[in-house]
PDB file of C-alpha atoms in Angstrom:
ATOM      1  CA  MET A 191     -32.253  60.326 -54.124  1.00 50.00           C
ATOM      2  CA  ALA A 192     -34.046  62.068 -51.401  1.00 55.00           C
ATOM      3  CA  SER A 193     -37.391  60.736 -50.321  1.00 53.00           C
ATOM      4  CA  HIS A 194     -40.047  62.737 -48.649  1.00 52.00           C
ATOM      5  CA  THR A 195     -43.554  62.229 -47.453  1.00 50.00           C
ATOM      6  CA  SER A 196     -46.389  64.587 -48.013  1.00 47.00           C
ATOM      7  CA  ARG A 197     -49.488  65.145 -45.976  1.00 48.00           C
ATOM      8  CA  VAL A 198     -52.891  65.743 -47.433  1.00 47.00           C
ATOM      9  CA  HIS A 199     -54.300  69.080 -46.306  1.00 47.00           C
ATOM     10  CA  HIS A 200     -57.537  70.795 -47.143  1.00 48.00           C
ATOM     11  CA  THR A 201     -57.467  74.551 -47.024  1.00 48.00           C
ATOM     12  CA  THR A 202     -60.124  76.478 -45.205  1.00 49.00           C
ATOM     13  CA  ARG A 203     -61.720  79.734 -46.272  1.00 50.00           C
ATOM     14  CA  ALA A 204     -59.512  81.602 -43.835  1.00 51.00           C
ATOM     15  CA  GLY A 205     -56.411  80.205 -45.553  1.00 46.00           C
ATOM     16  CA  GLY A 206     -55.385  77.754 -42.813  1.00 46.00           C
ATOM     17  CA  ALA A 207     -54.779  74.064 -43.262  1.00 47.00           C
ATOM     18  CA  ARG A 208     -56.857  71.192 -41.971  1.00 48.00           C
ATOM     19  CA  SER A 209     -55.844  67.548 -42.043  1.00 45.00           C
ATOM     20  CA  SER A 210     -58.036  64.886 -43.583  1.00 47.00           C
ATOM     21  CA  ARG A 211     -58.618  63.478 -40.092  1.00 46.00           C
ATOM     22  CA  ALA A 212     -60.722  66.560 -39.264  1.00 42.00           C
ATOM     23  CA  VAL A 213     -62.917  65.870 -42.283  1.00 48.00           C
ATOM     24  CA  THR A 214     -63.911  62.481 -40.953  1.00 72.00           C
ATOM     25  CA  GLY A 215     -64.097  63.813 -37.388  1.00 83.00           C
ATOM     26  CA  TRP A 216     -66.992  66.220 -37.998  1.00 83.00           C
ATOM     27  CA  VAL A 217     -68.919  63.667 -40.021  1.00 86.00           C
ATOM     28  CA  ALA A 218     -68.268  60.971 -37.397  1.00 88.00           C
ATOM     29  CA  LEU A 219     -69.490  63.307 -34.647  1.00 89.00           C
ATOM     30  CA  ALA A 220     -72.658  64.092 -36.576  1.00 90.00           C
ATOM     31  CA  ALA A 221     -73.250  60.430 -37.451  1.00 92.00           C
ATOM     32  CA  SER A 222     -72.797  59.332 -33.829  1.00 93.00           C
ATOM     33  CA  LEU A 223     -75.184  61.999 -32.570  1.00 92.00           C
ATOM     34  CA  MET A 224     -77.683  61.144 -35.308  1.00 93.00           C
ATOM     35  CA  VAL A 225     -77.751  57.454 -34.379  1.00 94.00           C
ATOM     36  CA  PHE A 226     -78.144  58.294 -30.677  1.00 93.00           C
ATOM     37  CA  ASN A 227     -80.743  60.990 -31.333  1.00 92.00           C
ATOM     38  CA  GLY A 228     -82.714  58.758 -33.706  1.00 93.00           C
ATOM     39  CA  ILE A 229     -82.810  55.863 -31.254  1.00 94.00           C
ATOM     40  CA  MET A 230     -84.009  58.168 -28.474  1.00 91.00           C
ATOM     41  CA  ALA A 231     -86.720  59.631 -30.735  1.00 90.00           C
ATOM     42  CA  MET A 232     -87.830  56.133 -31.666  1.00 93.00           C
ATOM     43  CA  LEU A 233     -88.029  55.113 -28.003  1.00 90.00           C
ATOM     44  CA  SER A 234     -90.096  58.152 -27.052  1.00 86.00           C
ATOM     45  CA  GLY A 235     -92.329  57.499 -30.067  1.00 88.00           C
ATOM     46  CA  ILE A 236     -92.842  53.897 -29.007  1.00 91.00           C
ATOM     47  CA  ALA A 237     -93.659  55.052 -25.466  1.00 86.00           C
ATOM     48  CA  ALA A 238     -96.272  57.469 -26.804  1.00 83.00           C
ATOM     49  CA  ILE A 239     -97.792  54.835 -29.096  1.00 87.00           C
ATOM     50  CA  ALA A 240     -97.884  52.115 -26.447  1.00 87.00           C
ATOM     51  CA  ASN A 241     -99.276  54.158 -23.563  1.00 76.00           C
ATOM     52  CA  ASP A 242    -100.484  57.766 -23.712  1.00 65.00           C
ATOM     53  CA  GLU A 243    -100.490  57.882 -19.912  1.00 66.00           C
ATOM     54  CA  VAL A 244     -96.677  57.941 -19.835  1.00 64.00           C
ATOM     55  CA  PHE A 245     -96.603  61.652 -20.661  1.00 66.00           C
ATOM     56  CA  VAL A 246     -98.148  64.396 -18.565  1.00 63.00           C
ATOM     57  CA  THR A 247     -99.524  67.281 -20.604  1.00 63.00           C
ATOM     58  CA  THR A 248     -99.232  70.943 -19.757  1.00 62.00           C
ATOM     59  CA  ARG A 249    -102.482  72.832 -19.415  1.00 64.00           C
ATOM     60  CA  ASN A 250    -103.373  75.553 -21.901  1.00 66.00           C
ATOM     61  CA  TYR A 251    -100.586  74.816 -24.361  1.00 64.00           C
ATOM     62  CA  VAL A 252    -101.126  76.328 -27.787  1.00 62.00           C
ATOM     63  CA  PHE A 253    -100.791  73.023 -29.640  1.00 65.00           C
ATOM     64  CA  GLU A 254    -103.293  70.323 -28.735  1.00 67.00           C
ATOM     65  CA  LEU A 255    -101.890  67.107 -30.183  1.00 71.00           C
ATOM     66  CA  ASP A 256    -102.858  63.464 -30.245  1.00 76.00           C
ATOM     67  CA  LEU A 257    -100.002  61.656 -28.504  1.00 78.00           C
ATOM     68  CA  THR A 258    -100.416  58.475 -30.511  1.00 83.00           C
ATOM     69  CA  ALA A 259    -100.092  60.356 -33.799  1.00 83.00           C
ATOM     70  CA  TRP A 260     -97.050  62.243 -32.534  1.00 83.00           C
ATOM     71  CA  GLY A 261     -95.613  58.958 -31.334  1.00 86.00           C
ATOM     72  CA  TRP A 262     -95.778  57.627 -34.907  1.00 91.00           C
ATOM     73  CA  ILE A 263     -94.234  60.848 -36.222  1.00 90.00           C
ATOM     74  CA  HIS A 264     -91.344  60.587 -33.752  1.00 89.00           C
ATOM     75  CA  LEU A 265     -90.885  56.921 -34.603  1.00 93.00           C
ATOM     76  CA  MET A 266     -90.650  57.628 -38.359  1.00 94.00           C
ATOM     77  CA  ILE A 267     -88.365  60.658 -37.971  1.00 93.00           C
ATOM     78  CA  GLY A 268     -86.164  58.704 -35.571  1.00 93.00           C
ATOM     79  CA  LEU A 269     -85.891  55.813 -38.003  1.00 95.00           C
ATOM     80  CA  GLY A 270     -84.917  58.198 -40.798  1.00 95.00           C
ATOM     81  CA  VAL A 271     -82.304  59.888 -38.606  1.00 94.00           C
ATOM     82  CA  VAL A 272     -80.776  56.518 -37.633  1.00 95.00           C
ATOM     83  CA  LEU A 273     -80.630  55.377 -41.272  1.00 94.00           C
ATOM     84  CA  ALA A 274     -79.024  58.659 -42.368  1.00 93.00           C
ATOM     85  CA  GLY A 275     -76.505  58.409 -39.508  1.00 92.00           C
ATOM     86  CA  VAL A 276     -75.546  54.868 -40.485  1.00 92.00           C
ATOM     87  CA  SER A 277     -75.198  56.025 -44.107  1.00 91.00           C
ATOM     88  CA  LEU A 278     -72.856  58.781 -42.932  1.00 90.00           C
ATOM     89  CA  PHE A 279     -70.674  56.168 -41.239  1.00 87.00           C
ATOM     90  CA  GLN A 280     -70.526  54.318 -44.564  1.00 86.00           C
ATOM     91  CA  GLY A 281     -69.292  57.463 -46.332  1.00 82.00           C
ATOM     92  CA  SER A 282     -72.426  58.430 -48.219  1.00 83.00           C
ATOM     93  CA  THR A 283     -72.343  62.057 -49.346  1.00 83.00           C
ATOM     94  CA  TRP A 284     -76.115  62.329 -49.906  1.00 87.00           C
ATOM     95  CA  ALA A 285     -76.637  61.508 -46.219  1.00 88.00           C
ATOM     96  CA  ARG A 286     -75.205  64.895 -45.228  1.00 89.00           C
ATOM     97  CA  VAL A 287     -77.998  66.791 -46.976  1.00 91.00           C
ATOM     98  CA  VAL A 288     -80.634  64.326 -45.811  1.00 93.00           C
ATOM     99  CA  GLY A 289     -79.199  64.495 -42.283  1.00 92.00           C
ATOM    100  CA  ILE A 290     -79.487  68.284 -42.200  1.00 93.00           C
ATOM    101  CA  GLY A 291     -83.109  68.079 -43.359  1.00 95.00           C
ATOM    102  CA  LEU A 292     -84.043  65.328 -40.915  1.00 94.00           C
ATOM    103  CA  ALA A 293     -82.332  67.110 -38.016  1.00 93.00           C
ATOM    104  CA  GLY A 294     -84.400  70.199 -38.886  1.00 95.00           C
ATOM    105  CA  LEU A 295     -87.589  68.128 -38.908  1.00 93.00           C
ATOM    106  CA  SER A 296     -86.561  66.587 -35.614  1.00 91.00           C
ATOM    107  CA  MET A 297     -86.118  70.066 -34.139  1.00 93.00           C
ATOM    108  CA  ILE A 298     -89.644  71.020 -35.206  1.00 92.00           C
ATOM    109  CA  ALA A 299     -91.099  67.774 -33.854  1.00 89.00           C
ATOM    110  CA  SER A 300     -89.250  68.263 -30.568  1.00 88.00           C
ATOM    111  CA  PHE A 301     -90.560  71.807 -30.304  1.00 89.00           C
ATOM    112  CA  MET A 302     -94.080  70.443 -30.655  1.00 84.00           C
ATOM    113  CA  TRP A 303     -93.170  67.815 -28.030  1.00 82.00           C
ATOM    114  CA  LEU A 304     -92.274  70.472 -25.410  1.00 83.00           C
ATOM    115  CA  PRO A 305     -95.466  70.209 -23.314  1.00 80.00           C
ATOM    116  CA  TYR A 306     -95.048  66.445 -22.905  1.00 78.00           C
ATOM    117  CA  ALA A 307     -91.320  66.172 -22.112  1.00 80.00           C
ATOM    118  CA  PRO A 308     -89.847  69.673 -21.811  1.00 84.00           C
ATOM    119  CA  VAL A 309     -86.325  68.842 -20.620  1.00 90.00           C
ATOM    120  CA  TRP A 310     -85.913  66.002 -23.080  1.00 87.00           C
ATOM    121  CA  ALA A 311     -87.322  68.048 -25.961  1.00 88.00           C
ATOM    122  CA  MET A 312     -84.865  70.870 -25.245  1.00 93.00           C
ATOM    123  CA  THR A 313     -82.017  68.344 -25.115  1.00 93.00           C
ATOM    124  CA  ILE A 314     -83.007  66.898 -28.497  1.00 91.00           C
ATOM    125  CA  ILE A 315     -83.304  70.390 -29.989  1.00 94.00           C
ATOM    126  CA  ALA A 316     -79.766  71.165 -28.784  1.00 94.00           C
ATOM    127  CA  LEU A 317     -78.443  67.859 -30.185  1.00 92.00           C
ATOM    128  CA  ASP A 318     -80.125  68.558 -33.519  1.00 93.00           C
ATOM    129  CA  ALA A 319     -78.479  71.983 -33.627  1.00 95.00           C
ATOM    130  CA  VAL A 320     -75.065  70.372 -33.039  1.00 93.00           C
ATOM    131  CA  ILE A 321     -75.790  67.798 -35.765  1.00 92.00           C
ATOM    132  CA  ILE A 322     -76.694  70.498 -38.280  1.00 93.00           C
ATOM    133  CA  TRP A 323     -73.629  72.515 -37.312  1.00 93.00           C
ATOM    134  CA  ALA A 324     -71.294  69.505 -37.621  1.00 90.00           C
ATOM    135  CA  LEU A 325     -72.727  68.478 -41.001  1.00 90.00           C
ATOM    136  CA  CYS A 326     -72.430  72.027 -42.346  1.00 89.00           C
ATOM    137  CA  ARG A 327     -68.968  72.492 -40.816  1.00 83.00           C
ATOM    138  CA  ALA A 328     -67.461  69.347 -42.321  1.00 71.00           C
ATOM    139  CA  PRO A 329     -65.617  70.115 -45.550  1.00 68.00           C
ATOM    140  CA  SER A 330     -66.913  68.539 -48.738  1.00 65.00           C
ATOM    141  CA  ALA A 331     -65.339  65.322 -49.943  1.00 56.00           C
ATOM    142  CA  SER A 332     -64.297  66.855 -53.252  1.00 50.00           C
TER     143      SER A 332
END
């Protein structure tokens, strides 16, 4: 009797093959970035809550915001992003949809945060875009 081993492959829309390792790779990338991004958002939120003098505001910016309120918003969004990232590591499928939504909210919050920390806000917006891309790119578990 001849024995053989078979590999599990998922086909892509273009007709190619992708190993199951790539499935976990995109989700792991997104989960890692989500945990990092969420922790950084929480830290900037805590800084804004604790001391408004940490951030220098730009003059004549369209959005006049209370830094303490935005600090709480960043803290809550960051906590949600961290929890969704940890759920992705545990293999939760609902966390992909929630992660896409929270990364979108984080992008909006970071856009509003531009006058207070422009370089950091642009970095977070870019990370959120990569998170959304990785979560949408990862094949479904079914």
